[in-house]
Each structure stands twice: as C-alpha cells, then as structure tokens.
C-alpha cells in the first residue's frame, strides 16, 4: 500500500506512460540503427527516392493522437480525484514563509510538524506570508504552491504510519533548500491523544496571558516555555540560531541587553536590545536592521499576537551569552 | 553606385572573408552588414557564452558533489544557477540557430544576396551584445547578479536585494534583437526567393525559420511588457503583482509563460530544420513527407502558443484551466512525432554515410525523443503534480533544449563549418568527442530525472543524504560531457587555423549553399541561381 492514497495511482499512470514510451523509443532507435547499417553507403550506393506514403503518414498522425489522448484521459481521471476534496476531511492550515512551514489545527494548535491520523482524509489550506513557496510531500505524490494573497488547497489520506519529508519546491531564496518539515502519521487513537494534549497546552499558555496564575514566577516560567515552543513553530529558528552561529539573521544567543549597531533610514546608530526593540523587530523588522545583515525578514504581525510576542521576548531574555 | 558595381566585378572571385571594406580588423566584422559576417559574429559570441554557461554548470555540479557547503555559499549558488539559465536561454538557445546558421544560410538557401534589411540585421547583433553587456554589468553594481532563477518569479524578484532590474532590462533589449531578426527573416523569405524557388521548394530549414519568425514577432513583445512590469514593480511599487495592493503574483506567471512557452519552440523549431537538412544529405535521397514536415512546424508554432498554462499546474491555476492546458499540450506531441517518424523513414533505402554531422543528428533525435516522452509524462496532470519543480523537470528540459537544440546546433556546426570557413576539421577528433558527450549527457541528465522522480526539488543548494549518490553520479557525468564539448569545439578552433582546405561540397549536399564556393563570395553566388527541383534532389550529383 502506498504512503498516501495517491501514491500508487500516480505511480501507475507513470508506469503506464513509461512502458509505452520505452517501447516506442526502442522501436524508433532500432529502426534508425537498422537502416544506418543496412543502407550504409559501402553496401547501398544507389539510394531510392521515396517522397512519402499517404497511408503511412495518416497512420503515424492518427495513432500517436489516440495514444496521447489515452494518456490525457488516464491522467484526468486521477487528477479529478486529487482535486475532489471529501466533505468530512479534517482541515489544517499550512502557512509557508521564508523558510519554514507552520500548521494550524481547527482547535488553534500550531506546530512545525504536520501530525495526521492514519486513513483519515486531510484537507490542507495553503497560504504564504511573503513569496511563493510550494508544499511538497514526495512520498505522498502531492504538491501545491503557497501563494501570498490567496489560499490554495489539496487533500490526501495517509495510508502508512511513520514520518515523511516535507519540502519547499518553489525557489524562495537563500535557505530554500533547508525549508524542510515532516508529516507524522499516527494511528488514530494516538493522534487523538496528541491532539488533546496539544490543546491543553494551548489552554495553559492562554492562562498565562490572562494573569490567572497567582504566582508570578510560575506565570513567567510558562511564558518562557511557550516562547521556546513558538520560536520553532513560528519559524524564527529558520534564520536565527540559538548557539551563536550565523545564518540569515543575528543569532538569539545573548541577544538580550546586547549593544548593537543598526541601520535606520540608511544611517548607523547604536541601540541596546530591550523589549521595545525586540517587539519592533518582529512587527517592523526592516526599520532598524542590525548592521551587516540583509533586510530579509517579513513583518510578523499577521502570524504573532501580542501575548505570543511577550512569550518570545521572555524566552529570549533567558538566552545568556557565555555562562 | 557606379563605383560599387565596379568593385563587385573586380572582386568577383574573392570570398566573403577576403573582401576588403572601409573598415579594418575587428571593425570589418562588427560594422559589416554582410549576413554571413553577422552570422559568424553571432556564432562566435553565442558559442563563447555557451562555454561560459557550461563552465558555470560545472561549478554548480561541483557544489553538489558533497552535502553542505563545498565551494560556495547558497547566495553565490543561487546567482550562478540564475546566470546559467539566463545565458543559456537568452544568449545561446533563443538567438542560437536562427541568428547563426539562419543568418548565414537562409539567404543562400533561397538564392538571395543578403537578408531583406542588412542594416537592421547588424542592429540586431548590436542589441544582442548590448543586452549581454548589461546583464554582465550587474555583477559590478550594488546587489550584484540576480538570484531569482531565469524565470524571475514575483514576489521574490521584487523583494530580493539583488540587481534584478538591470538584468531584466537586459533581457528586454535582447527581446528586441529577437523580434528584429524574425521580422528580417519573414520579409526575406517572402520577398527575396530566387526565380523558381517556390514555397514547396524551400529547404525545410527555411520552413522552420519561417515558423520560428512568426513566434518571435508575435510572442516576444509579451515578455518585453512583462519584464518592464517587474522593473516598474521594483522601482515604482505599482503593485500589479502585489496582493496587498490588489495585484496578483499568478498574473506574472501567465504573462511570463505566454511568451516563454512559445519561446521553447523558438528554441527547438530551427533545430528541427537543421535535422531535416542533414538527414537527406547523408542519406543522399529526398526527405520523406516534405509537406508534412513543413506544415508540422507551423502547427507546432500554433499549438505551442496555446499551452503556456502547463507550467502552472500546481500554481493555484484553476482545475478547469489545468485540464484544458493538459489537453492542448498533448496535441503538440502529434506534429513532433510526425517529424521523428518522417526522419526515420528518410533513412529507408537511402545511401547512408555516418559522417560526424549525421552521427550527432541521429543521436540528437534519440535524446530529443527522451525529452519528448518525459514531456508527455509532465503533461499528464497527476504526474506533473509530483514532478513539477523537481530535477525531473531539469532533466527533461536539458534533454529537449540541450539534447535537441544545442546538440543539433553542434551537428549543424560540423555540417556547415567547411562551408562557412573554407576549412575542414579533423573528423576522427569529431568522432572521439561523441562518446564523451553522449555518455556524459545521459549520465548527467538521466540521473537528474531519476532523482527528480524520487523527489529531489530543483534549485536546491544542498540535498538530503538519500539523494547523495545520485548527485555524485550526475557530477561525474557533467565532467564527461564537458570534456566532450571541449574536444568538439577545440577541434574546430584548431581547424580554423590549421584545417585542410575544404571542397565546395564536401558532403554531396543538394541545397543551394553547396552549389557555391567554400567560403561563399560576398553576394553568395557568381550568378543568380535558377531553381528547377525540390530541395533534396541528388540526381545531378549522381550523373556528374
């Protein structure tokens, strides 16, 4: 059984066309080689002019036409199934951005890995916040572009448990070839357990926001934990490392309280990284760019709310420079 | 005028390379309006760009030899694959065969003295060179070379800090060069045919150029407008492709492919024409199904203009549009298949000499057929959903564009080199290059298709471990291919200086270019030819 309900279908169409193509290719090549040897000038010095043959020419116009129409028909039958999304499919929103994927479930859970139950139809609603990406799961034989300003969709049913590679297939800049994610296919009961616990965690984070916690230290601890989660799911670590090494943007390590030279309106100035600067860097990242880095980051206002920004800031505060 | 006529009479025996003009040295070339000199200018410049872009390709393959960083950063790699594509497409394959062999042989094959507008022809070459220089200039300007890929997809092309605007403007100028060449050829074919050269006596290379010229004129303005819109978007922020301002990024893809899909037929039709010349000559018999081959070029030009949406099956284009574009795409397979069958049938009962041009042309049909069959797979919707934007596509278009067009261009070079230069190259060395090229080609691009089917996306700087072996094999293939190309071209450069003098008709060809001297005189023929036969009529040679 294929990894998804489309895997075998696509492979079968492919195989069908491949076999016919190979037969035709061998036929044409063999004919060419045979003629070249049989009618070589040393053995066949007197050529015969044949201007054409109406019957033959009709045959090799009509026969290829019907062959390719066969390919077309076979393809369309499968394609219609790919595009015909079952009504009862679970909807997951896929958000592509430079250079990571984020998944949002109906109960508000957000992840950087796509967890799905086995043998259940999943509908993906695909969006992008910056440039065009393309959500691609090779093992499932599915792909759909993520286009800013519109929502594209597709569906699948996973038929094998395990982890499957997600890739970005539309070129999107420097870290395009690292824009990976995973699909985790879980048995249905296991998926339900994960789904419930993830929802519960969202609930605890929400409490931290509302100030329902009496103990300020406990509240902070929750925020830090949430921030730690968010920098993964929201894709921050696609460009900002935690270990001090350089990727596209400055590392988060030791960022809190650091003195940085930034470029604002084309002029250099020195700032100290505080709450206001971090907040501005998320919402209007290109206003004050740390010197030596490209203005590559899209504004994050559409994917971060105020409470999440606070949680990320609390987490960044904990990343000390050297111990 | 009088003095001009006198010079003509005095130098009637001189070939076009010996004729003195008022310019000396390189200026005798870059200011010449002789279609043959302009053809050579294009040939030298486009082959130079070919070697440059192939060398860039070698570096890209080297980067893939190990996982992680091997030679360069992702930033450099992204600019290199853009440059490789831009040079190969805009500076080699599009002008390629029409501007080189078309310029040189179109007038000769129809018995004309020159193209209809010689000065416009020179202007086309100048626009080509100016476009090329502008594209290279981006390297030294802020932002440096573009890193968008040759397709310049928005919004990335609008957001990137690299110098997209100038590179796009360069492509805009190159478009004018292409339009003017098309216009020139159309007029030449309509107005300057020698007495007796009826439409059905035109060599098939001329038919192919005729179909190509129509696409050049009708489709190129489309890309010109699209490229200007990118510049406006970047410089003035007009928002036509920006969804936050009511624009649409998919619109760009439509505009781009409305030109760029017909453009692949601008690239490949002239190659079909060259194949239709070489096969009869080395089979020493008439072509099988002349009219069907001639009209299939026109029908490819027509259908090729209606299928651009097959580049966008996963872009968000509607399902209905996808199905229609898939349907129309399959139509192109028919005229293409007709050509391949007719070429094969032309070998039947011929008297075949497997000289180097013939060897390269026949192997090109094999490679192009693979490109065609994999094209059918991609035209099939569910398969394309899987292989779109993977190495499968990269392999496919190298089989068609390189295996088809460039491979045929090299065959044409081996075929017409003695006529153009008056010198013959070393045939043994030309044979020697073949196994390197043929094996290297299939190892490189065959492996690419294989890993693409397994899910290796294109334009990836780095790869996952499961693709590593494939990448190593492909890289080794690239070395073989590159060695083959260098042997082939090196042999020709050597022959330019040391080659034996070539006879007027080394291959026993029947079309008009073989009835004049090697190299031809300034006005191609000492007296205007009168045509009494179909183009591939070898009987006179047999009697004489």
Short mmCIF file of C-alpha atoms in Angstrom, two decimals, chain B residues 248-529:
data_model
loop_
_atom_site.label_atom_id
_atom_site.label_comp_id
_atom_site.label_asym_id
_atom_site.label_seq_id
_atom_site.Cartn_x
_atom_site.Cartn_y
_atom_site.Cartn_z
CA UNK B 248 -1.74 39.09 -8.32
CA UNK B 249 1.52 37.11 -8.39
CA UNK B 250 -0.07 34.43 -10.61
CA UNK B 251 -0.67 37.09 -13.26
CA UNK B 252 3.08 37.35 -13.68
CA UNK B 253 3.37 33.64 -14.35
CA UNK B 254 0.70 33.83 -17.05
CA UNK B 255 2.36 36.79 -18.73
CA UNK B 256 5.78 35.19 -18.46
CA UNK B 257 4.77 31.81 -19.90
CA UNK B 258 2.57 33.26 -22.66
CA UNK B 259 5.92 34.19 -24.16
CA UNK B 260 8.25 31.69 -22.62
CA UNK B 261 6.38 28.60 -23.64
CA UNK B 262 6.17 29.56 -27.33
CA UNK B 263 9.81 30.52 -26.84
CA UNK B 264 10.76 26.89 -26.34
CA UNK B 265 9.54 26.39 -29.91
CA UNK B 266 11.60 29.41 -30.98
CA UNK B 267 14.43 27.41 -29.47
CA UNK B 268 13.68 23.99 -30.92
CA UNK B 269 11.99 24.52 -34.32
CA UNK B 270 15.14 25.79 -36.06
CA UNK B 271 16.87 22.68 -34.69
CA UNK B 272 14.22 20.52 -36.36
CA UNK B 273 15.02 22.42 -39.54
CA UNK B 274 18.72 21.58 -39.30
CA UNK B 275 17.89 17.89 -38.74
CA UNK B 276 15.74 17.98 -41.88
CA UNK B 277 18.76 19.29 -43.82
CA UNK B 278 21.37 16.89 -42.52
CA UNK B 279 19.45 13.62 -42.82
CA UNK B 280 18.71 13.84 -46.58
CA UNK B 281 22.28 14.93 -47.35
CA UNK B 282 23.87 11.94 -45.64
CA UNK B 283 21.15 9.57 -46.87
CA UNK B 284 21.55 11.05 -50.37
CA UNK B 285 17.86 10.84 -51.02
CA UNK B 286 14.85 13.09 -50.80
CA UNK B 287 13.15 13.70 -47.46
CA UNK B 288 10.16 11.55 -46.64
CA UNK B 289 6.95 13.58 -46.26
CA UNK B 290 8.27 17.06 -47.14
CA UNK B 291 4.93 18.83 -46.79
CA UNK B 292 4.00 17.13 -43.55
CA UNK B 293 7.34 18.18 -42.02
CA UNK B 294 6.95 21.75 -43.28
CA UNK B 295 3.38 22.14 -42.05
CA UNK B 296 4.06 20.37 -38.76
CA UNK B 297 6.45 23.25 -37.95
CA UNK B 298 3.59 25.67 -38.46
CA UNK B 299 1.19 23.61 -36.37
CA UNK B 300 3.76 23.32 -33.57
CA UNK B 301 4.08 27.11 -33.69
CA UNK B 302 0.29 27.42 -33.47
CA UNK B 303 -0.39 24.88 -30.71
CA UNK B 304 2.73 25.94 -28.85
CA UNK B 305 1.13 29.34 -28.33
CA UNK B 306 -1.88 27.85 -26.54
CA UNK B 307 -0.32 25.70 -23.83
CA UNK B 308 1.58 28.05 -21.51
CA UNK B 309 -0.57 27.10 -18.53
CA UNK B 310 1.05 23.66 -18.32
CA UNK B 311 3.91 25.33 -16.45
CA UNK B 312 1.43 26.27 -13.74
CA UNK B 313 -0.44 23.07 -12.85
CA UNK B 314 0.34 23.48 -9.13
CA UNK B 315 0.47 27.29 -9.05
CA UNK B 316 -3.11 27.76 -7.94
CA UNK B 317 -4.42 27.91 -11.52
CA UNK B 318 -8.00 26.61 -11.69
CA UNK B 319 -8.65 22.90 -12.20
CA UNK B 320 -10.60 23.61 -15.39
CA UNK B 321 -7.73 25.62 -16.86
CA UNK B 322 -5.31 22.86 -15.88
CA UNK B 323 -7.35 20.21 -17.68
CA UNK B 324 -7.66 22.34 -20.83
CA UNK B 325 -3.95 23.14 -20.88
CA UNK B 326 -3.10 19.47 -20.36
CA UNK B 327 -5.39 18.52 -23.27
CA UNK B 328 -3.85 21.07 -25.66
CA UNK B 329 -0.34 20.13 -24.63
CA UNK B 330 -0.85 16.57 -25.84
CA UNK B 331 -1.73 17.96 -29.29
CA UNK B 332 1.86 19.13 -29.76
CA UNK B 333 3.06 15.55 -29.43
CA UNK B 334 1.43 14.70 -32.77
CA UNK B 335 3.32 17.03 -35.16
CA UNK B 336 6.51 16.33 -33.21
CA UNK B 337 6.02 12.57 -33.55
CA UNK B 338 5.34 13.05 -37.29
CA UNK B 339 8.72 14.69 -37.71
CA UNK B 340 10.55 11.92 -35.90
CA UNK B 341 8.79 9.22 -37.95
CA UNK B 342 9.47 11.05 -41.21
CA UNK B 343 13.15 11.48 -40.37
CA UNK B 344 13.43 7.79 -39.61
CA UNK B 345 11.62 6.92 -42.85
CA UNK B 346 14.06 9.14 -44.76
CA UNK B 347 16.82 6.71 -43.82
CA UNK B 348 14.90 3.90 -45.54
CA UNK B 349 16.61 2.88 -48.80
CA UNK B 350 18.99 5.82 -48.55
CA UNK B 351 22.70 5.61 -49.14
CA UNK B 352 23.84 6.45 -45.66
CA UNK B 353 27.21 7.89 -44.67
CA UNK B 354 27.59 8.17 -40.90
CA UNK B 355 29.78 11.28 -41.12
CA UNK B 356 30.16 13.34 -37.89
CA UNK B 357 27.17 15.66 -38.55
CA UNK B 358 24.95 12.64 -39.21
CA UNK B 359 26.13 10.86 -36.07
CA UNK B 360 25.37 13.93 -33.95
CA UNK B 361 21.98 14.48 -35.56
CA UNK B 362 20.82 10.89 -35.18
CA UNK B 363 21.90 10.79 -31.54
CA UNK B 364 20.12 14.10 -31.05
CA UNK B 365 16.86 12.55 -32.27
CA UNK B 366 17.30 9.86 -29.63
CA UNK B 367 17.93 12.42 -26.88
CA UNK B 368 15.12 14.68 -28.03
CA UNK B 369 12.75 11.71 -28.11
CA UNK B 370 13.51 11.07 -24.44
CA UNK B 371 12.80 14.74 -23.79
CA UNK B 372 9.53 14.39 -25.70
CA UNK B 373 8.36 11.28 -23.86
CA UNK B 374 9.15 12.80 -20.47
CA UNK B 375 7.26 15.86 -21.68
CA UNK B 376 4.20 13.66 -22.16
CA UNK B 377 4.58 12.46 -18.59
CA UNK B 378 4.62 16.05 -17.35
CA UNK B 379 1.63 16.94 -19.48
CA UNK B 380 -0.27 14.25 -17.57
CA UNK B 381 -1.75 16.15 -14.62
CA UNK B 382 -1.22 13.82 -11.62
CA UNK B 383 2.36 13.05 -12.69
CA UNK B 384 3.16 16.73 -13.03
CA UNK B 385 1.83 17.42 -9.55
CA UNK B 386 4.56 15.11 -8.27
CA UNK B 387 7.48 16.01 -10.55
CA UNK B 388 6.85 19.74 -11.03
CA UNK B 389 9.82 21.83 -9.83
CA UNK B 390 11.98 18.76 -9.27
CA UNK B 391 15.14 17.56 -11.02
CA UNK B 392 12.83 15.54 -13.27
CA UNK B 393 11.92 18.81 -14.99
CA UNK B 394 15.55 19.89 -15.06
CA UNK B 395 16.48 16.61 -16.74
CA UNK B 396 13.55 16.87 -19.14
CA UNK B 397 14.34 20.33 -20.42
CA UNK B 398 18.02 19.57 -20.79
CA UNK B 399 17.08 16.57 -22.93
CA UNK B 400 14.94 18.83 -25.13
CA UNK B 401 16.89 22.09 -25.12
CA UNK B 402 20.40 20.67 -24.94
CA UNK B 403 19.79 17.22 -26.46
CA UNK B 404 17.51 18.78 -29.06
CA UNK B 405 18.59 22.32 -29.83
CA UNK B 406 22.23 22.70 -28.75
CA UNK B 407 23.16 19.19 -29.84
CA UNK B 408 21.69 19.92 -33.28
CA UNK B 409 23.43 23.28 -33.32
CA UNK B 410 26.72 21.45 -32.83
CA UNK B 411 25.74 18.99 -35.58
CA UNK B 412 24.95 21.98 -37.80
CA UNK B 413 28.32 23.43 -36.94
CA UNK B 414 30.03 20.20 -38.03
CA UNK B 415 27.88 20.22 -41.18
CA UNK B 416 28.37 23.82 -42.26
CA UNK B 417 31.81 24.57 -40.78
CA UNK B 418 33.62 23.75 -44.08
CA UNK B 419 31.21 25.99 -45.99
CA UNK B 420 31.49 28.90 -43.56
CA UNK B 421 35.26 28.82 -43.07
CA UNK B 422 36.57 27.05 -46.16
CA UNK B 423 38.39 24.62 -43.87
CA UNK B 424 37.77 21.01 -42.90
CA UNK B 425 38.17 19.83 -39.33
CA UNK B 426 39.66 16.53 -38.19
CA UNK B 427 36.81 14.04 -38.44
CA UNK B 428 38.48 11.50 -36.15
CA UNK B 429 38.57 14.01 -33.33
CA UNK B 430 34.92 14.86 -34.01
CA UNK B 431 34.08 11.16 -33.61
CA UNK B 432 36.25 10.99 -30.48
CA UNK B 433 34.22 13.72 -28.76
CA UNK B 434 30.96 11.82 -29.33
CA UNK B 435 31.16 9.05 -26.71
CA UNK B 436 32.22 11.59 -24.05
CA UNK B 437 29.28 13.79 -24.88
CA UNK B 438 26.72 11.06 -25.37
CA UNK B 439 27.57 9.04 -22.28
CA UNK B 440 28.21 12.12 -20.15
CA UNK B 441 24.92 13.63 -21.25
CA UNK B 442 22.84 10.60 -20.33
CA UNK B 443 24.65 10.02 -17.05
CA UNK B 444 24.16 13.66 -16.06
CA UNK B 445 20.58 14.32 -17.14
CA UNK B 446 19.29 10.75 -16.88
CA UNK B 447 20.35 10.70 -13.23
CA UNK B 448 18.70 14.08 -12.72
CA UNK B 449 15.39 12.69 -13.96
CA UNK B 450 15.74 9.68 -11.72
CA UNK B 451 16.36 11.71 -8.57
CA UNK B 452 13.61 14.12 -9.56
CA UNK B 453 11.16 11.25 -9.69
CA UNK B 454 12.34 10.31 -6.18
CA UNK B 455 11.51 13.85 -5.03
CA UNK B 456 14.66 15.97 -5.29
CA UNK B 457 13.45 19.57 -5.79
CA UNK B 458 15.27 21.81 -8.24
CA UNK B 459 17.22 24.97 -7.36
CA UNK B 460 18.40 23.34 -4.12
CA UNK B 461 21.78 24.42 -2.89
CA UNK B 462 22.02 21.40 -0.59
CA UNK B 463 20.50 17.94 -0.59
CA UNK B 464 19.40 15.20 1.80
CA UNK B 465 21.53 12.05 2.25
CA UNK B 466 19.12 9.88 0.25
CA UNK B 467 19.97 11.84 -2.90
CA UNK B 468 23.70 11.96 -2.37
CA UNK B 469 24.78 9.02 -4.56
CA UNK B 470 22.66 10.32 -7.43
CA UNK B 471 24.27 13.74 -7.17
CA UNK B 472 27.76 12.25 -7.24
CA UNK B 473 26.92 10.21 -10.37
CA UNK B 474 25.41 13.25 -12.08
CA UNK B 475 28.51 15.32 -11.29
CA UNK B 476 30.78 12.68 -12.81
CA UNK B 477 28.56 12.74 -15.90
CA UNK B 478 28.99 16.50 -16.12
CA UNK B 479 32.78 16.05 -16.34
CA UNK B 480 32.48 13.63 -19.28
CA UNK B 481 30.05 15.92 -21.07
CA UNK B 482 32.26 18.96 -20.52
CA UNK B 483 35.35 17.14 -21.80
CA UNK B 484 33.38 16.11 -24.90
CA UNK B 485 32.28 19.70 -25.56
CA UNK B 486 35.84 20.99 -25.20
CA UNK B 487 37.20 18.33 -27.58
CA UNK B 488 34.49 19.11 -30.13
CA UNK B 489 34.93 22.89 -30.04
CA UNK B 490 38.72 22.72 -29.64
CA UNK B 491 38.90 20.64 -32.80
CA UNK B 492 37.01 23.32 -34.70
CA UNK B 493 39.13 26.16 -33.36
CA UNK B 494 42.25 24.24 -34.37
CA UNK B 495 40.79 23.61 -37.84
CA UNK B 496 40.16 27.32 -38.23
CA UNK B 497 43.92 27.85 -38.33
CA UNK B 498 45.34 24.51 -39.40
CA UNK B 499 42.47 22.69 -41.09
CA UNK B 500 42.82 21.37 -44.67
CA UNK B 501 41.13 23.41 -47.37
CA UNK B 502 37.53 22.29 -47.72
CA UNK B 503 35.99 21.49 -51.12
CA UNK B 504 32.84 23.32 -52.21
CA UNK B 505 30.60 20.36 -51.49
CA UNK B 506 32.29 18.01 -49.03
CA UNK B 507 29.14 16.07 -48.13
CA UNK B 508 27.43 15.91 -51.51
CA UNK B 509 24.60 18.19 -50.37
CA UNK B 510 21.85 19.25 -52.75
CA UNK B 511 20.64 22.59 -51.35
CA UNK B 512 21.94 25.86 -52.79
CA UNK B 513 24.68 26.55 -50.26
CA UNK B 514 26.56 23.54 -51.66
CA UNK B 515 26.39 24.95 -55.20
CA UNK B 516 28.55 27.96 -54.39
CA UNK B 517 32.17 28.17 -53.30
CA UNK B 518 33.51 27.45 -49.81
CA UNK B 519 33.51 30.07 -48.37
CA UNK B 520 30.85 31.80 -50.50
CA UNK B 521 31.57 35.08 -52.35
CA UNK B 522 30.30 38.38 -50.97
CA UNK B 523 26.97 38.15 -52.76
CA UNK B 524 26.75 34.38 -52.35
CA UNK B 525 26.60 33.36 -55.99
CA UNK B 526 28.57 34.47 -59.04
CA UNK B 527 25.27 34.41 -60.93
CA UNK B 528 21.73 34.27 -59.65
CA UNK B 529 20.66 30.65 -59.33
#
